Amino acid sequence: NAGVTQTPKFQVLKTGQSMTLQCAQDMNHNSMYWYRQDPGMGLRLIYYSASEGTTDKGEVPNGYNVSRLNKREFSLRLESAAPSQTSVYFCASSEGYRASYSPLHFGNGTRLTVT
Amino acid sequence: QQQVKQSPQSLIVQKGGISIINCAYENTAFDYFPWYQQFPGKGPALLIAIRPDVSEKKEGRFTISFNKSAKQFSLHIMDSQPGDSATYFCAAPKRSNDYKLSFGAGTTVTVRA
């Protein structure tokens, strides 16, 4: 039972390069999320997808795009990486959209460094 | 601007001691207050959660205390063990009609043997 799988685990980019972070869940969850984690900032929501076919902005969406490819997969794209995007990125999923009834299940993260 | 303020940033406790982490929230319409635990190199995982209709919830050595009038809730780790060494995040829904969670900044707990 894999849960939420993120690839790659580590990535180093040069400023201006692009890349896509991949996320897949095998729990048949409806909602998926992308968070970034920075020291002293906690977890901040970048984008989320309440259900297949829908996506919406979170707290810090600038510089990112997402695609909900199907119910299982939710990708995060950096079109032109900047040093400010150096962070650890977490994908999460939940059974339902309402946070109070659906705990978040997180992957193990992608550590991204932009030089 | 964080809607959930967490303290302390870090704490060190001896094995067998009590760890206490506090969170303060702003939106009085919040109806769900979870705590997540994160080990190094791993993603956070739900540890325990409480709703405001109760003042305390206990699961094993972990207890959440809730003070609605003060808009605060706390995590107590009793009989702390080295395996409890982790980062702990409190969270709450951002607004009464918004189901996304806002996380605190996190508390790194180190339990010394």
Short mmCIF file of C-alpha atoms in Angstrom, two decimals:
data_model
loop_
_atom_site.label_atom_id
_atom_site.label_comp_id
_atom_site.label_asym_id
_atom_site.label_seq_id
_atom_site.Cartn_x
_atom_site.Cartn_y
_atom_site.Cartn_z
CA ASN A 1 0.00 0.00 0.00
CA ALA A 2 2.05 2.94 -1.31
CA GLY A 3 -0.27 5.80 -0.30
CA VAL A 4 1.02 9.03 -1.86
CA THR A 5 4.10 8.72 -4.09
CA GLN A 6 6.14 11.72 -5.18
CA THR A 7 8.90 11.85 -7.79
CA PRO A 8 11.66 12.88 -7.87
CA LYS A 9 12.91 12.89 -4.27
CA PHE A 10 15.64 15.46 -4.97
CA GLN A 11 16.20 17.97 -7.76
CA VAL A 12 18.64 20.77 -8.47
CA LEU A 13 17.69 23.37 -11.08
CA LYS A 14 19.33 26.44 -12.46
CA THR A 15 17.40 29.70 -12.45
CA GLY A 16 15.06 29.81 -15.43
CA GLN A 17 14.83 26.05 -15.95
CA SER A 18 11.49 24.28 -15.85
CA MET A 19 10.42 21.03 -14.30
CA THR A 20 7.36 19.01 -13.29
CA LEU A 21 6.90 17.35 -9.91
CA GLN A 22 4.82 14.22 -10.10
CA CYS A 23 2.38 12.90 -7.52
CA ALA A 24 0.18 9.80 -7.51
CA GLN A 25 -2.11 8.33 -4.84
CA ASP A 26 -3.59 4.85 -4.70
CA MET A 27 -6.24 5.45 -2.01
CA ASN A 28 -9.01 6.49 -4.42
CA HIS A 29 -9.08 9.92 -2.81
CA ASN A 30 -11.05 12.71 -4.42
CA SER A 31 -8.97 15.72 -3.32
CA MET A 32 -5.29 16.40 -3.86
CA TYR A 33 -2.98 19.22 -2.75
CA TRP A 34 0.46 20.70 -3.23
CA TYR A 35 2.21 22.31 -0.28
CA ARG A 36 5.64 23.84 0.17
CA GLN A 37 7.52 23.69 3.43
CA ASP A 38 10.07 26.32 4.40
CA PRO A 39 11.85 26.75 7.75
CA GLY A 40 9.76 28.80 10.18
CA MET A 41 6.85 29.01 7.73
CA GLY A 42 5.08 25.74 8.27
CA LEU A 43 3.26 24.25 5.29
CA ARG A 44 1.76 26.63 2.76
CA LEU A 45 -0.80 25.57 0.20
CA ILE A 46 0.20 26.18 -3.43
CA TYR A 47 -2.69 24.62 -5.38
CA TYR A 48 -5.36 22.08 -4.74
CA SER A 49 -7.83 19.96 -6.64
CA ALA A 50 -11.08 19.32 -4.85
CA SER A 51 -12.07 16.65 -7.35
CA GLU A 52 -11.00 15.26 -10.69
CA GLY A 53 -11.27 17.95 -13.33
CA THR A 54 -10.99 20.92 -10.98
CA THR A 55 -8.03 22.91 -9.68
CA ASP A 56 -7.79 26.11 -7.66
CA LYS A 57 -5.18 28.42 -6.19
CA GLY A 58 -3.98 28.22 -2.61
CA GLU A 59 -1.96 30.73 -0.57
CA VAL A 60 1.20 30.91 -2.72
CA PRO A 61 0.36 30.00 -6.37
CA ASN A 62 2.61 32.48 -8.19
CA GLY A 63 5.22 30.78 -10.36
CA TYR A 64 3.45 27.42 -10.39
CA ASN A 65 0.91 25.56 -12.50
CA VAL A 66 -0.86 22.29 -11.84
CA SER A 67 -2.60 19.54 -13.76
CA ARG A 68 -5.04 17.02 -12.35
CA LEU A 69 -4.31 14.34 -14.92
CA ASN A 70 -6.86 11.86 -13.56
CA LYS A 71 -8.18 10.87 -10.16
CA ARG A 72 -4.83 9.38 -9.13
CA GLU A 73 -2.35 11.96 -10.41
CA PHE A 74 -1.72 15.63 -9.67
CA SER A 75 1.39 17.32 -11.06
CA LEU A 76 3.04 20.63 -10.18
CA ARG A 77 5.00 22.55 -12.81
CA LEU A 78 7.57 25.27 -12.37
CA GLU A 79 7.81 27.08 -15.71
CA SER A 80 10.83 29.27 -14.90
CA ALA A 81 12.45 28.32 -11.61
CA ALA A 82 13.65 31.02 -9.24
CA PRO A 83 15.85 30.74 -6.11
CA SER A 84 12.79 31.70 -4.02
CA GLN A 85 11.27 28.39 -5.05
CA THR A 86 13.95 26.44 -3.22
CA SER A 87 11.88 24.41 -0.80
CA VAL A 88 10.54 21.00 0.11
CA TYR A 89 7.36 20.23 -1.80
CA PHE A 90 4.71 17.91 -0.44
CA CYS A 91 1.80 16.38 -2.26
CA ALA A 92 -1.19 15.30 -0.17
CA SER A 93 -4.56 13.72 -0.73
CA SER A 94 -7.79 13.40 1.20
CA GLU A 95 -10.91 11.38 0.75
CA GLY A 96 -13.19 14.41 0.73
CA TYR A 97 -12.89 18.12 0.24
CA ARG A 98 -13.86 19.14 3.75
CA ALA A 99 -10.73 19.27 5.92
CA SER A 100 -12.63 18.59 9.12
CA TYR A 101 -13.80 15.20 7.96
CA SER A 102 -10.93 14.13 5.74
CA PRO A 103 -7.40 13.91 7.14
CA LEU A 104 -4.58 14.77 4.78
CA HIS A 105 -2.26 11.97 3.66
CA PHE A 106 1.15 13.28 2.65
CA GLY A 107 3.89 11.93 0.42
CA ASN A 108 7.52 12.05 1.53
CA GLY A 109 8.36 15.20 -0.35
CA THR A 110 10.58 16.52 -3.13
CA ARG A 111 13.56 18.58 -2.03
CA LEU A 112 14.16 21.23 -4.70
CA THR A 113 17.14 23.55 -4.88
CA VAL A 114 17.27 26.38 -7.42
CA THR A 115 20.71 27.94 -7.95
CA GLN B 1 -0.04 36.31 7.64
CA GLN B 2 -0.43 33.08 9.58
CA GLN B 3 -3.87 32.48 10.97
CA VAL B 4 -2.51 29.87 13.35
CA LYS B 5 0.33 30.92 15.66
CA GLN B 6 2.36 28.10 17.18
CA SER B 7 4.90 28.16 20.03
CA PRO B 8 7.57 27.37 20.99
CA GLN B 9 9.65 26.99 17.85
CA SER B 10 11.62 24.17 19.49
CA LEU B 11 11.90 22.41 22.81
CA ILE B 12 14.11 19.84 24.48
CA VAL B 13 12.70 17.48 27.09
CA GLN B 14 14.17 14.62 29.08
CA LYS B 15 12.84 11.11 28.59
CA GLY B 16 9.76 10.69 30.74
CA GLY B 17 9.02 14.41 30.84
CA ILE B 18 6.05 16.35 29.45
CA SER B 19 6.21 18.29 26.18
CA ILE B 20 3.70 21.12 25.71
CA ILE B 21 3.07 22.91 22.42
CA ASN B 22 0.62 25.78 22.11
CA CYS B 23 -1.38 27.15 19.22
CA ALA B 24 -3.53 30.26 18.96
CA TYR B 25 -6.07 30.81 16.21
CA GLU B 26 -8.04 33.80 14.98
CA ASN B 27 -11.18 32.58 13.29
CA THR B 28 -13.78 31.70 15.91
CA ALA B 29 -15.71 29.69 13.36
CA PHE B 30 -13.05 26.98 13.17
CA ASP B 31 -14.56 23.59 13.91
CA TYR B 32 -11.64 21.19 13.63
CA PHE B 33 -8.16 21.34 15.11
CA PRO B 34 -5.70 18.62 14.04
CA TRP B 35 -2.09 18.03 15.00
CA TYR B 36 0.34 16.55 12.51
CA GLN B 37 3.64 14.82 13.34
CA GLN B 38 6.60 14.84 10.96
CA PHE B 39 9.79 12.79 11.19
CA PRO B 40 12.94 13.88 9.30
CA GLY B 41 12.75 13.03 5.62
CA LYS B 42 9.07 12.11 5.82
CA GLY B 43 5.80 13.84 5.15
CA PRO B 44 3.55 14.95 8.02
CA ALA B 45 1.00 12.46 9.33
CA LEU B 46 -2.15 13.09 11.34
CA LEU B 47 -1.49 12.49 15.04
CA ILE B 48 -4.67 13.57 16.81
CA ALA B 49 -7.53 16.03 16.26
CA ILE B 50 -10.22 17.72 18.33
CA ARG B 51 -13.52 19.51 17.73
CA PRO B 52 -14.52 22.54 19.85
CA ASP B 53 -17.48 20.79 21.45
CA VAL B 54 -15.05 19.04 23.83
CA SER B 55 -12.30 20.58 25.98
CA GLU B 56 -9.90 17.65 25.92
CA LYS B 57 -9.10 14.59 23.85
CA LYS B 58 -6.62 11.91 24.80
CA GLU B 59 -5.05 9.20 22.66
CA GLY B 60 -2.41 7.21 24.46
CA ARG B 61 0.30 9.60 25.66
CA PHE B 62 -0.96 12.46 23.48
CA THR B 63 -3.60 14.90 24.74
CA ILE B 64 -5.15 17.94 23.10
CA SER B 65 -6.53 20.63 25.42
CA PHE B 66 -8.89 23.18 23.91
CA ASN B 67 -9.75 26.61 25.34
CA LYS B 68 -12.43 28.15 23.18
CA SER B 69 -12.68 31.44 25.08
CA ALA B 70 -8.94 32.03 24.78
CA LYS B 71 -8.88 30.74 21.19
CA GLN B 72 -6.04 28.40 22.04
CA PHE B 73 -5.35 24.70 21.86
CA SER B 74 -2.39 22.71 23.11
CA LEU B 75 -0.71 19.37 22.54
CA HIS B 76 0.66 17.58 25.59
CA ILE B 77 3.02 14.64 25.17
CA MET B 78 3.14 12.72 28.42
CA ASP B 79 6.03 10.42 29.37
CA SER B 80 7.98 11.69 26.34
CA GLN B 81 10.10 9.06 24.57
CA PRO B 82 13.07 9.43 22.18
CA GLY B 83 10.79 8.12 19.41
CA ASP B 84 8.60 11.21 19.90
CA SER B 85 11.44 13.40 18.60
CA ALA B 86 9.83 15.04 15.58
CA THR B 87 8.33 18.27 14.31
CA TYR B 88 4.73 18.91 15.30
CA PHE B 89 2.31 21.16 13.41
CA CYS B 90 -1.04 22.44 14.56
CA ALA B 91 -3.60 23.35 11.93
CA ALA B 92 -7.09 24.72 11.51
CA PRO B 93 -9.40 25.43 8.59
CA LYS B 94 -8.65 28.86 7.13
CA ARG B 95 -12.18 30.23 7.33
CA SER B 96 -15.56 29.02 8.38
CA ASN B 97 -16.60 28.40 4.79
CA ASP B 98 -13.20 27.35 3.50
CA TYR B 99 -12.21 23.79 4.01
CA LYS B 100 -8.49 24.14 3.44
CA LEU B 101 -6.11 23.91 6.38
CA SER B 102 -3.81 26.67 7.61
CA PHE B 103 -0.74 25.26 9.38
CA GLY B 104 1.30 26.65 12.26
CA ALA B 105 5.03 27.18 11.78
CA GLY B 106 5.92 23.93 13.56
CA THR B 107 7.66 22.91 16.80
CA THR B 108 10.72 20.68 16.78
CA VAL B 109 10.68 18.40 19.82
CA THR B 110 13.87 16.66 20.94
CA VAL B 111 13.58 14.01 23.64
CA ARG B 112 16.91 13.28 25.37
CA ALA B 113 17.43 9.77 26.69
#
